[in-house]
CSV table of C-alpha atoms in Angstrom, one decimal:
chain,number,residue,atom,x,y,z
A,91,MET,CA,57.3,-35.1,-73.8
A,92,VAL,CA,58.5,-32.7,-76.5
A,93,LYS,CA,60.9,-34.0,-79.1
A,94,VAL,CA,63.2,-31.7,-81.1
A,95,PRO,CA,64.5,-33.2,-84.4
A,96,ALA,CA,68.2,-32.9,-83.5
A,97,PHE,CA,71.2,-34.9,-82.4
A,98,SER,CA,73.3,-34.2,-79.3
A,99,GLY,CA,77.0,-33.7,-80.0
A,100,PRO,CA,77.4,-34.5,-83.7
A,101,PRO,CA,80.1,-33.0,-86.0
A,102,LEU,CA,79.2,-29.8,-87.9
A,103,LYS,CA,77.8,-30.6,-91.4
A,104,PRO,CA,79.9,-29.0,-94.1
A,105,PRO,CA,78.3,-26.0,-95.9
A,106,PRO,CA,76.2,-26.8,-98.9
A,107,SER,CA,78.7,-25.4,-101.4
A,108,GLU,CA,82.5,-25.1,-101.5
A,109,GLY,CA,83.8,-21.8,-100.3
A,110,LYS,CA,80.6,-20.9,-98.4
A,111,ARG,CA,80.3,-20.7,-94.6
A,112,TRP,CA,77.3,-21.1,-92.4
A,113,PRO,CA,75.6,-17.8,-91.3
A,114,LEU,CA,75.5,-16.9,-87.6
A,115,VAL,CA,72.6,-16.0,-85.4
A,116,PHE,CA,72.8,-14.8,-81.8
A,117,PHE,CA,69.6,-15.2,-79.7
A,118,SER,CA,68.9,-13.4,-76.4
A,119,HIS,CA,65.9,-14.4,-74.2
A,120,GLY,CA,63.5,-12.3,-72.2
A,121,LEU,CA,62.8,-12.0,-68.5
A,122,ALA,CA,62.3,-15.5,-66.9
A,123,GLY,CA,63.6,-17.1,-70.1
A,124,THR,CA,66.5,-19.6,-70.7
A,125,ARG,CA,68.5,-20.8,-73.6
A,126,THR,CA,65.8,-23.4,-74.3
A,127,THR,CA,62.7,-21.3,-73.8
A,128,TYR,CA,62.6,-20.5,-77.5
A,129,SER,CA,63.6,-23.9,-78.9
A,130,GLN,CA,60.8,-23.7,-81.5
A,131,LEU,CA,62.2,-20.6,-83.2
A,132,CYS,CA,65.9,-21.4,-82.7
A,133,SER,CA,65.7,-25.0,-83.9
A,134,LYS,CA,63.7,-23.9,-87.0
A,135,LEU,CA,66.4,-21.2,-87.8
A,136,ALA,CA,69.0,-23.9,-87.4
A,137,ALA,CA,67.1,-26.2,-89.7
A,138,GLU,CA,67.1,-23.4,-92.3
A,139,GLY,CA,70.9,-23.5,-92.3
A,140,HIS,CA,72.0,-21.0,-89.6
A,141,ILE,CA,74.3,-21.6,-86.7
A,142,VAL,CA,72.2,-20.4,-83.7
A,143,ILE,CA,73.9,-19.4,-80.4
A,144,ALA,CA,71.1,-19.2,-77.8
A,145,MET,CA,72.4,-17.4,-74.7
A,146,GLU,CA,71.4,-18.2,-71.2
A,147,HIS,CA,72.1,-14.9,-69.4
A,148,ARG,CA,73.6,-15.0,-65.9
A,149,ASP,CA,72.3,-11.6,-65.0
A,150,GLY,CA,69.4,-12.7,-62.8
A,151,THR,CA,66.8,-12.8,-65.5
A,152,SER,CA,66.7,-16.6,-65.9
A,153,PRO,CA,64.5,-18.6,-63.4
A,154,ALA,CA,67.7,-20.4,-62.3
A,155,CYS,CA,71.1,-21.2,-63.7
A,156,THR,CA,74.2,-22.9,-62.3
A,157,TYR,CA,77.7,-21.7,-62.7
A,158,PRO,CA,80.9,-21.5,-60.6
A,159,VAL,CA,81.8,-18.7,-58.3
A,160,ASP,CA,85.2,-18.8,-56.7
A,161,GLY,CA,85.6,-22.4,-58.0
A,162,GLU,CA,82.4,-23.8,-56.6
A,163,SER,CA,79.3,-24.4,-58.7
A,164,SER,CA,76.0,-23.1,-57.2
A,165,SER,CA,72.5,-22.2,-58.4
A,166,HIS,CA,71.5,-18.6,-58.9
A,167,TYR,CA,67.8,-17.6,-59.1
A,168,TYR,CA,65.7,-14.9,-60.7
A,169,LEU,CA,66.5,-11.5,-59.2
A,170,LYS,CA,63.5,-9.5,-58.3
A,171,PRO,CA,63.8,-5.7,-58.4
A,172,GLU,CA,61.9,-5.3,-55.1
A,173,ALA,CA,64.6,-7.4,-53.4
A,174,LEU,CA,67.2,-4.6,-53.9
A,175,ASP,CA,67.6,-1.2,-52.3
A,176,TRP,CA,69.1,1.7,-54.3
A,177,GLN,CA,70.7,4.8,-53.0
A,178,GLU,CA,68.7,8.0,-53.4
A,179,GLY,CA,69.1,9.5,-56.8
A,180,VAL,CA,70.1,6.4,-58.6
A,181,LYS,CA,66.7,6.0,-60.2
A,182,SER,CA,65.9,8.8,-62.6
A,183,GLN,CA,64.4,9.5,-66.0
A,184,GLN,CA,67.8,8.7,-67.4
A,185,ASN,CA,67.9,5.4,-65.4
A,186,PRO,CA,64.3,4.4,-64.8
A,187,MET,CA,65.1,0.8,-63.9
A,188,PRO,CA,68.6,0.6,-62.3
A,189,LEU,CA,68.6,-3.2,-62.1
A,190,ARG,CA,67.6,-3.6,-65.7
A,191,THR,CA,70.2,-1.1,-66.7
A,192,GLN,CA,72.9,-3.1,-65.0
A,193,GLN,CA,71.6,-6.3,-66.5
A,194,LEU,CA,71.7,-4.8,-70.0
A,195,GLU,CA,75.3,-3.8,-69.4
A,196,MET,CA,76.1,-7.4,-68.1
A,197,ARG,CA,74.3,-8.9,-71.1
A,198,HIS,CA,76.4,-6.8,-73.4
A,199,VAL,CA,79.6,-8.2,-71.9
A,200,GLU,CA,78.3,-11.7,-71.8
A,201,ILE,CA,77.5,-11.7,-75.6
A,202,LEU,CA,80.9,-10.1,-76.4
A,203,GLU,CA,82.6,-12.9,-74.4
A,204,ALA,CA,80.5,-15.6,-76.0
A,205,PHE,CA,81.3,-14.2,-79.5
A,206,LYS,CA,85.0,-13.9,-78.7
A,207,ALA,CA,85.1,-17.5,-77.6
A,208,PHE,CA,83.1,-18.8,-80.5
A,209,LYS,CA,85.2,-16.9,-83.0
A,210,SER,CA,88.3,-18.5,-81.5
A,211,VAL,CA,86.8,-21.9,-81.9
A,212,ILE,CA,86.0,-21.2,-85.6
A,213,GLY,CA,89.7,-20.1,-85.9
A,214,GLY,CA,90.8,-23.5,-84.6
A,215,ASP,CA,91.3,-22.8,-80.9
A,216,LYS,CA,88.9,-25.0,-78.9
A,217,THR,CA,90.6,-24.2,-75.5
A,218,THR,CA,88.5,-21.0,-75.1
A,219,ILE,CA,85.6,-23.4,-74.2
A,220,SER,CA,86.0,-24.5,-70.6
A,221,ASN,CA,84.5,-27.9,-71.2
A,222,HIS,CA,86.0,-28.5,-74.7
A,223,ASN,CA,87.0,-32.0,-73.8
A,224,ASP,CA,83.3,-33.0,-73.6
A,225,TYR,CA,83.0,-32.7,-77.4
A,226,ARG,CA,85.0,-34.6,-80.0
A,227,TYR,CA,84.4,-32.7,-83.3
A,228,TRP,CA,85.7,-29.2,-82.8
A,229,ASP,CA,87.9,-29.6,-86.0
A,230,SER,CA,84.7,-29.9,-88.1
A,231,TRP,CA,83.9,-26.2,-87.1
A,232,LYS,CA,87.2,-24.7,-88.2
A,233,ASN,CA,86.5,-21.9,-90.8
A,234,GLN,CA,83.0,-23.2,-91.5
A,235,VAL,CA,81.0,-20.4,-89.9
A,236,ASP,CA,80.9,-16.8,-91.1
A,237,VAL,CA,82.0,-14.8,-88.0
A,238,GLU,CA,82.4,-11.5,-90.0
A,239,SER,CA,78.6,-11.0,-89.9
A,240,MET,CA,75.8,-12.0,-87.6
A,241,THR,CA,72.0,-11.6,-87.2
A,242,PHE,CA,70.9,-10.6,-83.7
A,243,VAL,CA,67.6,-11.9,-82.5
A,244,GLY,CA,65.9,-11.1,-79.2
A,245,HIS,CA,62.5,-11.2,-77.5
A,246,SER,CA,61.1,-8.7,-74.9
A,247,PHE,CA,64.1,-7.9,-72.7
A,248,GLY,CA,66.2,-9.7,-75.2
A,249,GLY,CA,64.9,-7.3,-77.8
A,250,CYS,CA,65.8,-4.4,-75.5
A,251,THR,CA,69.2,-6.1,-75.2
A,252,GLY,CA,69.7,-5.9,-79.0
A,253,ILE,CA,68.8,-2.2,-79.0
A,254,HIS,CA,71.3,-1.6,-76.1
A,255,LEU,CA,74.0,-3.5,-78.0
A,256,LEU,CA,73.6,-1.5,-81.1
A,257,SER,CA,73.2,1.9,-79.4
A,258,HIS,CA,76.1,1.7,-76.9
A,259,ALA,CA,79.9,1.7,-77.5
A,260,THR,CA,81.7,-1.6,-77.2
A,261,PRO,CA,83.5,-1.9,-73.8
A,262,GLU,CA,87.3,-1.5,-73.9
A,263,GLY,CA,89.1,-4.8,-74.6
A,264,PHE,CA,86.5,-6.3,-76.9
A,265,GLU,CA,86.0,-6.4,-80.6
A,266,ALA,CA,82.7,-4.8,-81.8
A,267,LEU,CA,80.0,-7.3,-82.7
A,268,PRO,CA,79.6,-7.6,-86.5
A,269,ILE,CA,75.8,-7.3,-86.4
A,270,SER,CA,74.5,-6.8,-89.9
A,271,LYS,CA,70.8,-7.4,-89.2
A,272,ALA,CA,68.5,-7.3,-86.1
A,273,ILE,CA,65.3,-9.2,-85.5
A,274,ILE,CA,63.4,-7.8,-82.5
A,275,HIS,CA,60.3,-9.6,-81.2
A,276,ASP,CA,58.0,-7.6,-78.9
A,277,PRO,CA,60.8,-5.3,-77.6
A,278,TRP,CA,60.3,-4.0,-74.0
A,279,PHE,CA,61.1,-0.2,-73.9
A,280,GLU,CA,60.6,0.6,-70.2
A,281,PRO,CA,64.2,0.0,-69.1
A,282,LEU,CA,65.4,2.6,-71.7
A,283,SER,CA,65.8,6.3,-70.7
A,284,ALA,CA,62.8,8.6,-71.3
A,285,ASP,CA,64.7,10.4,-74.1
A,286,PHE,CA,66.2,7.3,-75.7
A,287,GLU,CA,64.3,7.5,-78.9
A,288,GLU,CA,65.1,11.2,-79.4
A,289,ASN,CA,68.8,10.7,-78.8
A,290,ALA,CA,68.9,7.6,-81.0
A,291,ILE,CA,67.2,9.4,-83.9
A,292,GLN,CA,69.6,12.3,-83.6
A,293,ASN,CA,72.8,10.4,-83.0
A,294,GLY,CA,72.1,6.7,-83.7
A,295,ASN,CA,74.5,5.4,-86.4
A,296,PHE,CA,73.0,2.0,-85.7
A,297,LEU,CA,69.8,3.0,-87.4
A,298,SER,CA,71.4,2.1,-90.7
A,299,ILE,CA,71.3,-1.7,-89.8
A,300,PRO,CA,68.2,-3.4,-91.3
A,301,VAL,CA,65.7,-4.4,-88.6
A,302,LEU,CA,62.7,-6.6,-88.5
A,303,VAL,CA,60.3,-5.8,-85.6
A,304,ILE,CA,57.4,-8.2,-84.9
A,305,ASN,CA,55.0,-6.9,-82.2
A,306,SER,CA,52.3,-9.0,-80.5
A,307,GLY,CA,48.8,-7.6,-80.5
A,308,THR,CA,49.0,-6.9,-76.8
A,309,PHE,CA,52.1,-4.8,-77.0
A,310,THR,CA,50.7,-2.8,-79.9
A,311,LEU,CA,47.5,-2.1,-77.8
A,312,TRP,CA,49.8,-0.8,-75.0
A,313,ARG,CA,49.3,2.8,-76.2
A,314,ASP,CA,52.1,4.6,-74.4
A,315,HIS,CA,54.6,1.9,-75.1
A,316,PHE,CA,53.6,1.6,-78.7
A,317,ALA,CA,54.1,5.4,-79.2
A,318,ARG,CA,57.7,4.9,-78.1
A,319,GLU,CA,58.1,2.1,-80.6
A,320,GLU,CA,56.6,4.1,-83.4
A,321,ALA,CA,59.0,7.0,-82.7
A,322,LEU,CA,62.1,4.8,-82.8
A,323,PHE,CA,61.2,2.3,-85.5
A,324,GLY,CA,59.6,4.8,-87.8
A,325,ALA,CA,63.0,6.6,-88.1
A,326,TRP,CA,64.9,3.3,-88.1
A,327,VAL,CA,62.9,1.7,-90.9
A,328,GLN,CA,63.2,4.9,-92.9
A,329,ARG,CA,67.0,4.9,-92.7
A,330,ALA,CA,67.7,1.1,-93.2
A,331,LYS,CA,66.4,-0.2,-96.5
A,332,GLY,CA,64.8,-3.7,-96.2
A,333,SER,CA,63.4,-3.0,-92.7
A,334,ILE,CA,59.9,-3.6,-91.5
A,335,PHE,CA,57.8,-3.0,-88.3
A,336,THR,CA,54.7,-5.1,-88.1
A,337,THR,CA,52.1,-6.6,-85.6
A,338,LEU,CA,50.8,-10.2,-85.7
A,339,VAL,CA,47.2,-9.6,-84.8
A,340,GLY,CA,45.8,-11.7,-81.9
A,341,SER,CA,49.1,-12.8,-80.6
A,342,LYS,CA,50.2,-12.2,-77.0
A,343,HIS,CA,53.6,-11.4,-75.5
A,344,MET,CA,54.5,-15.0,-74.7
A,345,ALA,CA,53.6,-16.2,-78.2
A,346,PHE,CA,57.2,-15.9,-79.3
A,347,SER,CA,58.4,-18.5,-76.7
A,348,ASP,CA,57.6,-22.2,-76.4
A,349,PHE,CA,55.1,-21.7,-73.6
A,350,PRO,CA,51.9,-21.3,-75.7
A,351,VAL,CA,52.8,-24.4,-77.7
A,352,LEU,CA,53.2,-26.5,-74.5
A,353,LEU,CA,50.7,-25.2,-72.0
A,354,PRO,CA,48.1,-25.6,-73.3
A,355,TRP,CA,48.7,-26.7,-76.9
A,356,SER,CA,46.7,-24.9,-79.5
A,357,LYS,CA,46.5,-24.9,-83.3
A,358,GLN,CA,46.6,-21.1,-83.3
A,359,ALA,CA,49.9,-21.1,-81.2
A,360,ILE,CA,51.5,-23.3,-83.8
A,361,LEU,CA,50.3,-21.0,-86.6
A,362,PHE,CA,51.7,-18.0,-84.8
A,363,HIS,CA,55.1,-19.8,-84.5
A,364,HIS,CA,55.1,-20.7,-88.2
A,365,ASP,CA,54.5,-17.1,-89.2
A,366,MET,CA,57.0,-15.6,-86.8
A,367,HIS,CA,59.7,-18.1,-88.0
A,368,ASP,CA,58.8,-17.7,-91.7
A,369,LEU,CA,59.0,-13.9,-91.6
A,370,SER,CA,62.2,-13.9,-89.5
A,371,ASN,CA,63.9,-16.3,-91.9
A,372,ALA,CA,62.6,-14.4,-94.9
A,373,PHE,CA,64.1,-11.2,-93.4
A,374,ILE,CA,67.5,-13.0,-93.0
A,375,GLU,CA,67.3,-14.2,-96.6
A,376,ASP,CA,66.2,-10.8,-98.0
A,377,LYS,CA,62.8,-12.2,-99.0
A,378,VAL,CA,60.4,-10.2,-96.9
A,379,GLY,CA,58.6,-9.0,-100.1
A,380,GLU,CA,58.0,-12.5,-101.2
A,381,PHE,CA,56.7,-13.5,-97.7
A,382,LEU,CA,54.2,-10.6,-97.6
A,383,LEU,CA,53.0,-11.3,-101.1
A,384,SER,CA,52.4,-14.9,-100.2
A,385,LYS,CA,50.1,-13.8,-97.3
A,386,GLY,CA,47.7,-12.0,-99.7
A,387,ASP,CA,44.7,-10.4,-97.9
A,388,ARG,CA,46.2,-11.2,-94.5
A,389,ILE,CA,48.3,-8.0,-94.9
A,390,ARG,CA,46.8,-4.9,-93.4
A,391,LYS,CA,48.1,-1.5,-94.3
A,392,GLU,CA,46.6,0.5,-91.5
A,393,LEU,CA,46.3,0.1,-87.8
A,394,ILE,CA,42.7,0.6,-86.6
A,395,VAL,CA,41.9,0.1,-82.9
A,396,ASP,CA,38.3,-0.3,-81.8
A,397,ASN,CA,37.4,0.9,-78.3
A,398,PRO,CA,40.9,2.4,-77.7
A,399,GLU,CA,39.9,3.9,-74.3
A,400,ASP,CA,38.5,0.6,-72.9
A,401,ASP,CA,41.3,-1.7,-71.7
A,402,LYS,CA,38.9,-4.7,-71.6
A,403,ARG,CA,37.3,-4.2,-75.0
A,404,LYS,CA,40.0,-2.6,-77.2
A,405,ARG,CA,41.1,-4.7,-80.1
A,406,ILE,CA,42.8,-4.3,-83.4
A,407,ARG,CA,40.3,-4.3,-86.3
A,408,ALA,CA,41.7,-7.3,-88.2
A,409,ASP,CA,41.4,-11.0,-88.2
A,410,VAL,CA,43.5,-13.1,-85.9
A,411,GLY,CA,46.7,-14.0,-87.7
A,412,ASP,CA,46.7,-11.0,-89.9
A,413,PHE,CA,49.8,-8.8,-90.2
A,414,VAL,CA,49.5,-5.0,-89.7
A,415,VAL,CA,52.5,-3.3,-91.3
A,416,HIS,CA,53.2,0.0,-89.5
A,417,PHE,CA,56.4,1.0,-91.4
A,418,SER,CA,58.3,-0.6,-94.2
A,419,SER,CA,61.3,0.1,-96.4
A,420,VAL,CA,60.9,-3.2,-98.2
A,421,ASP,CA,60.1,-2.7,-101.9
A,422,LEU,CA,56.3,-2.3,-101.6
A,423,VAL,CA,55.9,-3.3,-105.2
A,424,ASP,CA,56.8,-6.8,-104.0
A,425,PHE,CA,53.5,-7.1,-102.2
A,426,GLY,CA,51.0,-5.3,-104.2
A,427,SER,CA,51.5,-1.6,-103.7
A,428,SER,CA,52.4,0.6,-106.6
A,429,SER,CA,54.7,3.1,-104.8
A,430,THR,CA,56.6,4.0,-101.7
A,431,SER,CA,56.6,7.2,-99.8
A,432,ASP,CA,59.1,9.9,-100.6
A,433,ASN,CA,61.4,9.1,-97.7
A,434,GLY,CA,61.3,5.3,-98.5
A,435,ALA,CA,59.4,4.3,-95.3
A,436,ALA,CA,55.7,4.4,-95.1
A,437,PRO,CA,53.0,3.6,-92.5
A,438,ILE,CA,51.3,1.4,-95.1
């Protein structure tokens, strides 16, 4: 049994100082994830003083979820791409994964709807929540959360969701999401069009929003995929001061979720979680330089891959648990470097 140090259904604690409001975080899960799959990260962010809304998407990416259709509740299960047929011409370089494209569009609307409802609650209207009678303390939330700014966090397809949210226009009838920072864990690029990075670099106003990208070692060793990440995040980090793209050496794709902590439990999985959370929270609090400085010789300033052509033997030349910083527009003086590059972002 796993215990989370939290109470079910309490009133919201007042902010620590008068006139302040709690900061808001939106979290989006990856494929086969749920709203509870990332409880380690989300509960830690909440414990640091953030209001965390962990979505459970109803787009067919959760193992199963229950919701009403035409007034009747029923279970809906993970939707496999091979279970669907597409008309000829639907799949293309611009739309390489039609199902994932539609799911990204649905996730966009889901998050907009959730934010709209939550903002109404903070404004004092609890009736936007369908089961509002199941909770007694809505009044404790009124005007206590900052809904003029939010940090978006997502893993894998959830990271791809964040990139989609920022790079696409807000659908008609909705207020644009006030995303002021983005934290992207091991983003999955394959659902994005082949020329996405090129178009984003040329036309992406969203590249001004500070971003933290933490890659697993396995995604960084995925050569073609990593090349796409380098193209986008190199430009993004350059334009958005306070941004950073790094790899946590030795970690795997699922290390960001609860699974490695549970099955099987390992000390290294716990350490990975601590580092992911601590860096994510430092980014939200504008203390990335302090975080990196505290890691001392665990910070690597160059990516070196041994045996890059051998899928079984290739590895990053660094110790497990080290951080390789690919690009950074954080003040490098904060963690031991004497200068930055001319454009403010350096593969350090």
